[in-house]
Coordinates of N, CA and C in Angstrom, one line a residue:
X23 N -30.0 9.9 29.2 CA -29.9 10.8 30.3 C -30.0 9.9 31.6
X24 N -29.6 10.5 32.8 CA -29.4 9.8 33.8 C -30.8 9.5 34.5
X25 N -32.1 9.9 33.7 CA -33.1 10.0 34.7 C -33.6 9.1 33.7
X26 N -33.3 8.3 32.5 CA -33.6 7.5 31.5 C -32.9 6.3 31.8
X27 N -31.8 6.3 32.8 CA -30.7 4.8 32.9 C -31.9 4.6 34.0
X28 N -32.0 5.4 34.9 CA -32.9 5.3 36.1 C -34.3 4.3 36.1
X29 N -34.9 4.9 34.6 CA -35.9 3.8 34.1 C -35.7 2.8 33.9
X30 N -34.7 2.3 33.4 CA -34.3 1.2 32.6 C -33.7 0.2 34.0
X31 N -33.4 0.8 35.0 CA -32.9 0.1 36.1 C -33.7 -0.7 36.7
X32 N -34.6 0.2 37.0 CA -36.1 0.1 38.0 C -36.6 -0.8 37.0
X33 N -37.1 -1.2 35.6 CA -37.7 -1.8 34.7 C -37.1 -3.3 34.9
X34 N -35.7 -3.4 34.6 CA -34.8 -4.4 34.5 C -35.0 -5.2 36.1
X35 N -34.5 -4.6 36.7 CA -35.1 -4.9 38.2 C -36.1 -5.9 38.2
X36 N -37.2 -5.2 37.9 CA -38.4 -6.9 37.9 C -38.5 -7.5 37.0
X37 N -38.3 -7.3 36.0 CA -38.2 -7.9 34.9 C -37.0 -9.3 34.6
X38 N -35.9 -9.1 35.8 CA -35.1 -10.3 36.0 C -35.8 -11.4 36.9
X39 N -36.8 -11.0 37.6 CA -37.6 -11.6 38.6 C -38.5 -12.4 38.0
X40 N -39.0 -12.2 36.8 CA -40.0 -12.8 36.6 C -39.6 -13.7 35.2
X41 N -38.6 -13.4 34.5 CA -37.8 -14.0 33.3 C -37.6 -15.2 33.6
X42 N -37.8 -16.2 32.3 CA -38.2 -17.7 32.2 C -36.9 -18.1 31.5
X43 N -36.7 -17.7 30.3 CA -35.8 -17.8 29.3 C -34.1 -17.4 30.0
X44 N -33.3 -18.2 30.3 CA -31.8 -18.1 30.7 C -31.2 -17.4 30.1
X45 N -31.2 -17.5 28.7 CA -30.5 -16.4 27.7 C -30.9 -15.0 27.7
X46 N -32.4 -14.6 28.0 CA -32.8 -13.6 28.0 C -32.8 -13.0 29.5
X47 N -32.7 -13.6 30.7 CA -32.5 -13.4 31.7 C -31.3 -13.0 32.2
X48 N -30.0 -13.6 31.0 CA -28.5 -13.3 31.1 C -28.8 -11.6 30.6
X49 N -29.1 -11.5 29.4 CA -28.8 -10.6 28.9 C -29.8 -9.5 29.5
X50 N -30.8 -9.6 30.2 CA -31.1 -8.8 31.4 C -30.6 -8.0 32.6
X51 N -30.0 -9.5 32.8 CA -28.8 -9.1 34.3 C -27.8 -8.1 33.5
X52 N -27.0 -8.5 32.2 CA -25.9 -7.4 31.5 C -26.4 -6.3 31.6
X53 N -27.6 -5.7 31.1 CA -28.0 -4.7 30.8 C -28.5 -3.8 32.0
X54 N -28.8 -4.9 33.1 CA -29.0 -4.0 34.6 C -27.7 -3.3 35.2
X55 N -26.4 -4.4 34.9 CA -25.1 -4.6 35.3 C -24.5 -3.0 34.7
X56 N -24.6 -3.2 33.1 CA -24.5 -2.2 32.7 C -24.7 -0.7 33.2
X57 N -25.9 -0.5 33.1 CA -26.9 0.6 33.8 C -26.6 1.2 34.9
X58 N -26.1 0.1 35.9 CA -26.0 0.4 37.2 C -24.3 0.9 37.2
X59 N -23.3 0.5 36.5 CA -22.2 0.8 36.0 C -22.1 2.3 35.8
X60 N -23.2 2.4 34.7 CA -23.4 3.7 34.3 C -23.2 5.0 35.3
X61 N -24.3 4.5 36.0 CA -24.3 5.6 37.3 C -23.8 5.5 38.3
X62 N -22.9 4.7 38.2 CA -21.7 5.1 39.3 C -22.0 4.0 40.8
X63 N -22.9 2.9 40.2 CA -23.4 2.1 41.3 C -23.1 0.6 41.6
X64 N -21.4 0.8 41.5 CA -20.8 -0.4 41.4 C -21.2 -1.7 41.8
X65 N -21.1 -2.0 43.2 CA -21.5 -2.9 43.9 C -22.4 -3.5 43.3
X66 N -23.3 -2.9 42.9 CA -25.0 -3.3 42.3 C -24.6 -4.0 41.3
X67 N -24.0 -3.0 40.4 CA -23.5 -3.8 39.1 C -22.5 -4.8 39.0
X68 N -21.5 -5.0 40.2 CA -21.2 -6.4 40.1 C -22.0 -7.7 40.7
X69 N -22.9 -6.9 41.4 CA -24.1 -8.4 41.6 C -25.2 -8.8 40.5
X70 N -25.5 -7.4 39.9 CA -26.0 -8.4 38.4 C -25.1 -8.7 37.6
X71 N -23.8 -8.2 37.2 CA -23.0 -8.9 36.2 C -22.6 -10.6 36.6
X72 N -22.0 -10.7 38.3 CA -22.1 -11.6 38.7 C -23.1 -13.2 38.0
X73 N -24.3 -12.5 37.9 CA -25.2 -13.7 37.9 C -25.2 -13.9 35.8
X74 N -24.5 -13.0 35.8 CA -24.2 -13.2 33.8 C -23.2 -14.6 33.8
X75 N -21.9 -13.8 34.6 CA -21.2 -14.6 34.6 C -21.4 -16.4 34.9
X76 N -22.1 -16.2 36.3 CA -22.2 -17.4 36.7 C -23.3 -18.5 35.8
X77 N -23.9 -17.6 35.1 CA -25.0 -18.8 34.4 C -23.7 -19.1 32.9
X78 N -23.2 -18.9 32.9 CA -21.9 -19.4 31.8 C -22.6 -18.7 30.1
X79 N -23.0 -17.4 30.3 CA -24.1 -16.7 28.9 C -23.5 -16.8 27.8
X80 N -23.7 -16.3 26.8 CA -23.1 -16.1 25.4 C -22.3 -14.5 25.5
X81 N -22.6 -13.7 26.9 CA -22.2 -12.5 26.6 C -21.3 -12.8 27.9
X82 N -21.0 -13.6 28.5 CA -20.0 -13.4 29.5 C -18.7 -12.7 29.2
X83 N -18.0 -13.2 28.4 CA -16.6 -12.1 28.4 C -16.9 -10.5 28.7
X84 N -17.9 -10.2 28.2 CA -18.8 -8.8 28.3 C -18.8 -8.4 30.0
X85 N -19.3 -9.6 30.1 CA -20.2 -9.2 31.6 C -18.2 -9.1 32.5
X86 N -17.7 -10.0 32.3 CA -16.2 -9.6 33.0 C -15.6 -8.5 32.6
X87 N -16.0 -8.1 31.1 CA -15.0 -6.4 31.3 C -15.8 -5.5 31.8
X88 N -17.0 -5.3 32.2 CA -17.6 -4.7 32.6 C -17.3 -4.4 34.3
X89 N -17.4 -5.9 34.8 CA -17.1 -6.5 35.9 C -15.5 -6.0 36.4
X90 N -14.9 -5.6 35.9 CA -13.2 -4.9 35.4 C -13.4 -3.8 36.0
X91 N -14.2 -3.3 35.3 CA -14.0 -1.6 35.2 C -14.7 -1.6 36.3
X92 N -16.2 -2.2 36.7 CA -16.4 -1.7 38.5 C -15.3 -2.0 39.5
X93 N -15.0 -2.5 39.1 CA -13.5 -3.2 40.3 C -12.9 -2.3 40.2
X94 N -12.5 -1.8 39.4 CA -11.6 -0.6 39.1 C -12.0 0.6 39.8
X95 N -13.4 1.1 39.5 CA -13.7 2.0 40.0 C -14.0 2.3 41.4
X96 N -13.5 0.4 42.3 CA -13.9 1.0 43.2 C -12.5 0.8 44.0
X97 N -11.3 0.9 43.0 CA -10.4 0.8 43.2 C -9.8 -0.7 44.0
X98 N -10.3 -1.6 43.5 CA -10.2 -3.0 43.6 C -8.9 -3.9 43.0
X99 N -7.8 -3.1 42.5 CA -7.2 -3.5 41.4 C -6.9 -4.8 41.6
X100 N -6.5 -5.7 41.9 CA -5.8 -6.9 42.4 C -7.3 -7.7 41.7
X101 N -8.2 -7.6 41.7 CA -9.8 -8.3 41.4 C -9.5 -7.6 40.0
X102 N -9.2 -6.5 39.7 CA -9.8 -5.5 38.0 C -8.7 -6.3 37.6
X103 N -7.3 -6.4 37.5 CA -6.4 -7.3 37.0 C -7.1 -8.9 36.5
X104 N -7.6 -8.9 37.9 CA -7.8 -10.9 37.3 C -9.0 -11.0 36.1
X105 N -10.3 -9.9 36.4 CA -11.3 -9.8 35.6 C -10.2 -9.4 33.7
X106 N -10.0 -8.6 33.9 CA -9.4 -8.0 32.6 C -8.2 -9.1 31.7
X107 N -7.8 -9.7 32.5 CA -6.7 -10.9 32.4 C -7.8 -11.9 31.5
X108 N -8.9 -12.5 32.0 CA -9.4 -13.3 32.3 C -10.5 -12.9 30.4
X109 N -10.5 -11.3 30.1 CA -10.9 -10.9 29.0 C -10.0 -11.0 28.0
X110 N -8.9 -10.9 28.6 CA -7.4 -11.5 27.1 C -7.4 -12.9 26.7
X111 N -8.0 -13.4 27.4 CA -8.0 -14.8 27.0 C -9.6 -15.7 26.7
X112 N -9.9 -14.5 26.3 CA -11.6 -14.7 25.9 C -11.8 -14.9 24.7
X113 N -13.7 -15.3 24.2 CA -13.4 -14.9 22.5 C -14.3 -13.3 22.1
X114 N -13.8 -12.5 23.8 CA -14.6 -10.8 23.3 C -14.2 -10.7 22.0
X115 N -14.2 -9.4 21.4 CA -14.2 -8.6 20.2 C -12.9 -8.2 20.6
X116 N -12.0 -7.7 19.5 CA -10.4 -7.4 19.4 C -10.3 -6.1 20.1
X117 N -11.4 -5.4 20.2 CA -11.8 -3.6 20.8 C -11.8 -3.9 22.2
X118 N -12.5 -5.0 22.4 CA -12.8 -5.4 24.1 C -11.5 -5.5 24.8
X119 N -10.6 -6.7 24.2 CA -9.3 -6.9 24.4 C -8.3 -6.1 24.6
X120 N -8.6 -4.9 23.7 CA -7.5 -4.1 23.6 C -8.0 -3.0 24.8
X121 N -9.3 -2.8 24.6 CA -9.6 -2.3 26.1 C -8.8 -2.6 27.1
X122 N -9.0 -3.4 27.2 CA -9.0 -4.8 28.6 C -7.4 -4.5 28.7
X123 N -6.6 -4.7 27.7 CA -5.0 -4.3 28.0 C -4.8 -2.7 28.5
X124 N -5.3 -1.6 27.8 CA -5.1 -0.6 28.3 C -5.9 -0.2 29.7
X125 N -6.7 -0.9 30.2 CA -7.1 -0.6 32.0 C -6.2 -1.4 32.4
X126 N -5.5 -2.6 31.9 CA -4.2 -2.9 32.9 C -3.4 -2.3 33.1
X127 N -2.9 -1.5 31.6 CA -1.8 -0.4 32.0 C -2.0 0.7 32.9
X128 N -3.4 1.5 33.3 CA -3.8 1.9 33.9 C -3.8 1.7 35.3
X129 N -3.8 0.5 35.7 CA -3.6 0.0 37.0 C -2.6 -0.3 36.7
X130 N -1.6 -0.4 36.2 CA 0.6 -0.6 36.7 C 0.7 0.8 36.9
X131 N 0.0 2.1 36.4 CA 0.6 2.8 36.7 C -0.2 3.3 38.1
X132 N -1.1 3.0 38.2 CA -1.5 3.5 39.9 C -0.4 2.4 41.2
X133 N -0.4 1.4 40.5 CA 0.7 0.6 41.2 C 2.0 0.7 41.2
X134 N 1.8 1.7 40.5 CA 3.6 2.2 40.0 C 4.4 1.5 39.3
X135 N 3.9 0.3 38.6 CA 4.8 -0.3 37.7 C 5.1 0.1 36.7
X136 N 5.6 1.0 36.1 CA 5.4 1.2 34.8 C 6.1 0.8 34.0
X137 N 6.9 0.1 34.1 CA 7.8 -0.8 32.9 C 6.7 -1.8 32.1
X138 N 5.9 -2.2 33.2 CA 4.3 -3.1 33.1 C 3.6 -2.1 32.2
X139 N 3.4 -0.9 32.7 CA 2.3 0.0 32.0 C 3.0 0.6 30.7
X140 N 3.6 0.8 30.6 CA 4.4 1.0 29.3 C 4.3 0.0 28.0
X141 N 4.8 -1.4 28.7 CA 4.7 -2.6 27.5 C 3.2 -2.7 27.3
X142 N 2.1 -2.1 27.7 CA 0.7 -2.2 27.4 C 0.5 -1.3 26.4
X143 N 0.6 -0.3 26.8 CA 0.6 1.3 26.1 C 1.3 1.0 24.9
X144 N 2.4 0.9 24.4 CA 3.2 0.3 23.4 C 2.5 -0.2 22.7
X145 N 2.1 -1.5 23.1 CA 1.0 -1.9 22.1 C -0.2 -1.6 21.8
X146 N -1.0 -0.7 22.6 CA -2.2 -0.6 22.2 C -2.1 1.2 21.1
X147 N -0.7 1.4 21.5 CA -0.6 2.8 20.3 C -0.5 2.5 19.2
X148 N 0.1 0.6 18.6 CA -0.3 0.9 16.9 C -1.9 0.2 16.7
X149 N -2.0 -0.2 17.7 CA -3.2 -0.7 17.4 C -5.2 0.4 17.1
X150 N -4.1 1.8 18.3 CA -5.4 2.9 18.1 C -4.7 4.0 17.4
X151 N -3.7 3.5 16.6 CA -2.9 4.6 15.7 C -3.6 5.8 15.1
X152 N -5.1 4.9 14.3 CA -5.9 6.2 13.3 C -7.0 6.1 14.0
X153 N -7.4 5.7 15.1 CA -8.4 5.8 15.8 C -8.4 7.3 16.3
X154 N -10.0 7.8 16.9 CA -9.8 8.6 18.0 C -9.3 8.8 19.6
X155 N -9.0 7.1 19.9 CA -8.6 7.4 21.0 C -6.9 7.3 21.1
X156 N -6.0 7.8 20.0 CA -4.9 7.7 20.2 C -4.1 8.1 20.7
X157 N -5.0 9.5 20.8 CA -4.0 10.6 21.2 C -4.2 10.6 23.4
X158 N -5.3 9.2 23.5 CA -5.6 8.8 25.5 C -4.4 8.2 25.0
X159 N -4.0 7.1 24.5 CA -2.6 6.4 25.4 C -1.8 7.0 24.8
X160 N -1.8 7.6 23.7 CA -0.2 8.4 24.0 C 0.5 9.7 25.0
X161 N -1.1 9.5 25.4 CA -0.7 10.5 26.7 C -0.1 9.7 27.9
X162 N -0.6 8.4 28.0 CA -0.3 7.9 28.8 C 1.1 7.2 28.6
X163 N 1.6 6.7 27.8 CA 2.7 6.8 27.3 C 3.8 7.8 27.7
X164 N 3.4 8.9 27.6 CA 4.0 9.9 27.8 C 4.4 10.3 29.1
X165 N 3.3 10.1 30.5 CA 3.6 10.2 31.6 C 4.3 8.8 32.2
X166 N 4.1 7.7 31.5 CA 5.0 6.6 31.9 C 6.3 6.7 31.8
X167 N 7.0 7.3 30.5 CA 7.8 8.2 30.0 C 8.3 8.8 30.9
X168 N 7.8 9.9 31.2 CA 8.0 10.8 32.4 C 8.8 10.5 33.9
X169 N 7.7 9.3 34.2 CA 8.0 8.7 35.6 C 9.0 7.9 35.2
X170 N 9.5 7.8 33.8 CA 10.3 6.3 34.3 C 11.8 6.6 33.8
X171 N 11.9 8.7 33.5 CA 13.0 9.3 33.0 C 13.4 9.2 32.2
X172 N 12.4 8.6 30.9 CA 12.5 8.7 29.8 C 12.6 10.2 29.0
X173 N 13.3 10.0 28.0 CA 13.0 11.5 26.9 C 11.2 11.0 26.5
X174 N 10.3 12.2 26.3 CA 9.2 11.7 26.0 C 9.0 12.8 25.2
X175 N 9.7 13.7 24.4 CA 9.8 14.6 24.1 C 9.0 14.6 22.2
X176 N 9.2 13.6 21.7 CA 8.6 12.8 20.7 C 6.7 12.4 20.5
X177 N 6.6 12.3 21.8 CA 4.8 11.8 22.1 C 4.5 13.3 22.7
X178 N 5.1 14.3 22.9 CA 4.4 15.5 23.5 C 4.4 16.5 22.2
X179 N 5.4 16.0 21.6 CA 5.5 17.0 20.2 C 4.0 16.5 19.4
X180 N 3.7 15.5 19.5 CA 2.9 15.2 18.9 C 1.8 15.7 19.2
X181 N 1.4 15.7 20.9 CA 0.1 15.9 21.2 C 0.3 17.3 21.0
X182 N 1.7 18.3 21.1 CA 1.1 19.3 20.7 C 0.5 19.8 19.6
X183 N 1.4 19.1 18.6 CA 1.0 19.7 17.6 C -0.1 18.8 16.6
X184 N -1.1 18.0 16.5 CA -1.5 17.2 15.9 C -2.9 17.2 17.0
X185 N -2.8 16.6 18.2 CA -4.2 16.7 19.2 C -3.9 17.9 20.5
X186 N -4.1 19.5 19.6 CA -4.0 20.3 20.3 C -5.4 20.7 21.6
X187 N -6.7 20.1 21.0 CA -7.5 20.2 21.6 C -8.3 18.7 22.5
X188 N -7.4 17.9 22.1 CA -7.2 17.0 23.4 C -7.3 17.4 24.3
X189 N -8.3 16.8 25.7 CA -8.9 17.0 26.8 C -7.5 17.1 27.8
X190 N -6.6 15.8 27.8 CA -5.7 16.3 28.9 C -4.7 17.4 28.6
X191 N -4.6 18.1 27.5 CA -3.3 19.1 27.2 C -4.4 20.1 26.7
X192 N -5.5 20.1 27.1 CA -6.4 21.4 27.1 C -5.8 22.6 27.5
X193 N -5.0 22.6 28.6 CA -4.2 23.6 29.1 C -2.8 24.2 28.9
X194 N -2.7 23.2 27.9 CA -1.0 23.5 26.9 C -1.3 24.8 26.3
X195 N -0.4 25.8 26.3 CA -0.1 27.0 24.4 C 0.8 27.0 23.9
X196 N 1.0 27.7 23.4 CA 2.0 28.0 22.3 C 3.3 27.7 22.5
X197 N 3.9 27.5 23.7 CA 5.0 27.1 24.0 C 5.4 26.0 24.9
X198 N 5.7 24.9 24.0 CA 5.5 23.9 24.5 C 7.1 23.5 25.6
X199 N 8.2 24.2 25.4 CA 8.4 23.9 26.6 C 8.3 24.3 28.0
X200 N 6.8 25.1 28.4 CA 6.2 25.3 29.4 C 5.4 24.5 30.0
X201 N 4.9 24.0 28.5 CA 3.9 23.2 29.0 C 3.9 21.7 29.4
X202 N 2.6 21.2 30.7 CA 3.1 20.3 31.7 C 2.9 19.2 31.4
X203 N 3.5 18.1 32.0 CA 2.7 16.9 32.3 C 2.9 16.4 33.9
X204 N 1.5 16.2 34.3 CA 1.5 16.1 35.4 C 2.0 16.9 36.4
X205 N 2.2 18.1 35.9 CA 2.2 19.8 36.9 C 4.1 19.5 36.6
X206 N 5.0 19.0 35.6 CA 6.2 19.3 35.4 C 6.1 19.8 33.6
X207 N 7.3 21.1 34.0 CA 7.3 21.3 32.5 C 7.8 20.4 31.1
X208 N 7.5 20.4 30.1 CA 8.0 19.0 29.0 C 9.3 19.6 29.0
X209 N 10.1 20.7 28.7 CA 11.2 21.1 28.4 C 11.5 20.8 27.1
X210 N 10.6 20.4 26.3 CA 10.9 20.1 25.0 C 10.3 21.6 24.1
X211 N 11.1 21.4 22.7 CA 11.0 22.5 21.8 C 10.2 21.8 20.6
X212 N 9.4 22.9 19.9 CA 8.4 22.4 19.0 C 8.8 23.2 17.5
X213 N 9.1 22.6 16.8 CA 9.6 23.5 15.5 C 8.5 24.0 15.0
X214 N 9.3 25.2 13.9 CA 7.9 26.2 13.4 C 7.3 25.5 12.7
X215 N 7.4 24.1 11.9 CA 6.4 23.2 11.0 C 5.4 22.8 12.3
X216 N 6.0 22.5 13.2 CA 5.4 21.8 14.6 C 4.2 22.7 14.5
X217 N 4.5 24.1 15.3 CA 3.7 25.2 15.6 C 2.7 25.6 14.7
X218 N 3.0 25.4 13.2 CA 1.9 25.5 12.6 C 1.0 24.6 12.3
X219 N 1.5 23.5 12.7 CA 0.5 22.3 12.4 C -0.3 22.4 13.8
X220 N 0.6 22.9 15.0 CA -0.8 23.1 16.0 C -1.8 24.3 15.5
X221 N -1.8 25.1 15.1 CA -2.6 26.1 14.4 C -3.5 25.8 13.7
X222 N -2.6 25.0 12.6 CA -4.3 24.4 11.7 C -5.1 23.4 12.9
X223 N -4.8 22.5 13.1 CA -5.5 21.5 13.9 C -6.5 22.2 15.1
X224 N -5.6 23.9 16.0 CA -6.8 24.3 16.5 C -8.2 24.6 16.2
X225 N -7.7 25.0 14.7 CA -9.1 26.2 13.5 C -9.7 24.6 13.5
X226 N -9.1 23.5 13.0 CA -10.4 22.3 12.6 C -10.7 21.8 13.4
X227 N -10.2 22.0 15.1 CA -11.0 21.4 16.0 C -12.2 22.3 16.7
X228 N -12.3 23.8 15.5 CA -13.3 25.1 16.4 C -12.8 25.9 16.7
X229 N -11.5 25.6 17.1 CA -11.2 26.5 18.0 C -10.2 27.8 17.6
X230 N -11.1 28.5 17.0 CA -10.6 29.7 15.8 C -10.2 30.7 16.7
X231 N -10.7 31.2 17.9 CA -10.4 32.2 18.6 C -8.8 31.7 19.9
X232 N -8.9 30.8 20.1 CA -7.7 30.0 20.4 C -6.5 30.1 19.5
X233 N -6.6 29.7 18.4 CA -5.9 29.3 17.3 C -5.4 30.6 17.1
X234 N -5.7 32.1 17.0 CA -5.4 33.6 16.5 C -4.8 34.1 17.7
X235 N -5.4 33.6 19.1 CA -4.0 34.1 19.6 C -2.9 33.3 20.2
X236 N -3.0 32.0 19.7 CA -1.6 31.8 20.2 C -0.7 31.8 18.3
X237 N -1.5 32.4 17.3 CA -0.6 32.9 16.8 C -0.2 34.3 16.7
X238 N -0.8 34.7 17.3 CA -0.2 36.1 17.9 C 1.2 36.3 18.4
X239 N 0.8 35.7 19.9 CA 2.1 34.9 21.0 C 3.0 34.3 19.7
X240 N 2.7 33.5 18.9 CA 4.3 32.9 18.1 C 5.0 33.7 17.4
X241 N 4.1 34.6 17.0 CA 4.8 35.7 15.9 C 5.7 37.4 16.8
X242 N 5.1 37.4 18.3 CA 6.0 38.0 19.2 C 7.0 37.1 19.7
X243 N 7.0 36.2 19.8 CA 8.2 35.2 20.7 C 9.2 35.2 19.1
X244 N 8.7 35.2 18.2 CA 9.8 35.4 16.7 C 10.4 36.6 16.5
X245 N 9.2 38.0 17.1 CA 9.8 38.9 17.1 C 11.0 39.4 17.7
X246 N 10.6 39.2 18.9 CA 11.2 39.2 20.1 C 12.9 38.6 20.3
X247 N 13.2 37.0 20.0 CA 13.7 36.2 19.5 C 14.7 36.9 18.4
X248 N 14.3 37.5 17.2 CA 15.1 38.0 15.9 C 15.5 39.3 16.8
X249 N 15.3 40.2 18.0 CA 15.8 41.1 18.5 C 16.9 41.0 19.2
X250 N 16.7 39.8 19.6 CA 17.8 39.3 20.6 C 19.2 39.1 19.9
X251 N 18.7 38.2 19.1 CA 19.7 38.1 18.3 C 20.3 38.8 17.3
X252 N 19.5 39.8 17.1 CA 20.0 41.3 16.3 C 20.8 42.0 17.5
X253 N 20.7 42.2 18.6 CA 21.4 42.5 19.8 C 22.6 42.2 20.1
X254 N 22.7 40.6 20.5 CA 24.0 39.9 20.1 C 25.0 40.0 19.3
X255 N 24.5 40.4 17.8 CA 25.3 40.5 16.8 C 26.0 41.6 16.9
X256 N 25.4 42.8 17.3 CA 26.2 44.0 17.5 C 26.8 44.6 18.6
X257 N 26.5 43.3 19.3 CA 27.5 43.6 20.9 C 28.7 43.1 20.2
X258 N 28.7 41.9 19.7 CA 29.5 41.2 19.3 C 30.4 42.0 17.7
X259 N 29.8 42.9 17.3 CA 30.6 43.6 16.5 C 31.1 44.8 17.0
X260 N 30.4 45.4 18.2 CA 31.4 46.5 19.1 C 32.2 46.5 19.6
X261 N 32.4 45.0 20.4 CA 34.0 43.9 20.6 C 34.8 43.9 19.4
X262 N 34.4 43.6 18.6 CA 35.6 43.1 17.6 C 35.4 42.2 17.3
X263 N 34.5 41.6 17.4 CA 34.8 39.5 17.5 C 34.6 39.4 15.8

């Protein structure tokens, strides 16, 4: 809780003041760095990460992705680039790394590169393929896509139908060529295998009262749809055709 990071700040606080041990003093400063991260107290946290880095620790690669993402947050990108750069060529953990590539692509697309943001995304999709965060870059993917006039029609089918209760297409239903990215419609169509696989995936994500009526809505848009075309047919046999 945030009134628990609060302790741990104030604690760490003196506790780097009076620390003998360098190793333990590094991993002091991380954990204040951290903390202060946490709550939104950038600056702070890049002056204790700072002093991680600068004593040359065993957790430094750490202390620069960390050092990344305050940069980032405080919209520093030109600094978050060099930090996160500076993590690809580390010996962090392969999770760190791959981190560290996907807040780059994040910053090409605030910079509007996205040809840049794209070749990040690309690779970080087979790498969080069975993960749970696959369905964040293929979103992102998707709006790079978007901006850069790609068909993206492929990565939206997916989030429809597969991560229906995914946080950014929270506001998607049943018809996915309504539904947006980035306040434009996908224009893409979802087949009935599609549609039903969004259905199971809403019921095993909870979302059982969700899931009944937008099968409601599919089974009138079929209705509806089979009228139409029962309509047509008999205009078209009153003609002659």
């Amino acid at each position: 809780s945030s009134s628990k990071i609060g302790e741990a700040i104030d604690y760490l606080s003196e506790k780097v003041k009076i620390e003998a041990d360098p190793e333990k003093k590094s991993l002091e400063y991380f954990l204040l760095g951290y903390s202060l991260y946490q709550q939104g107290k950038d600056k702070e946290a890049l002056t204790a990460l700072a002093e991680v880095i600068k004593a040359k620790s065993k957790i430094e690669d750490y202390a620069i992705y960390y050092q990344g993402l305050s940069q980032m947050h405080m919209k520093d990108y030109a600094a978050a680039k060099v930090s996160f750069k500076r993590v690809l060529d580390s010996k962090a953990s392969d999770s760190t790394i791959i981190e560290s590539k996907y807040n780059l692509g994040l910053i090409e697309i605030e910079e509007k590169r996205f040809k840049e943001a794209l070749l990040q995304f690309q690779f970080i999709l087979k790498k969080w393929k069975s993960t749970e965060k696959y369905p964040e870059v293929l979103w992102e993917v998707i709006r790079v896509q978007k901006y850069l006039h790609l068909n993206y029609c492929k990565g939206a089918k997916e989030i429809y139908s597969r991560y229906p209760t995914y946080i950014e297409a929270k506001s998607w239903g049943h018809n996915l060529r309504v539904d947006q990215v980035d306040g434009v419609a996908t224009n893409c169509s979802a087949t009935p295998k599609e549609e039903q696989m969004r259905i199971k995936y809403l019921q095993l994500g909870g979302e059982i009262d969700r899931a009944l009526d937008e099968l409601k809505l599919l089974r009138a848009d079929m209705i509806k749809n089979l009228i139409g075309k029962s309509k047509t047919q008999l205009a078209k046999s009153d003609k002659g055709e």
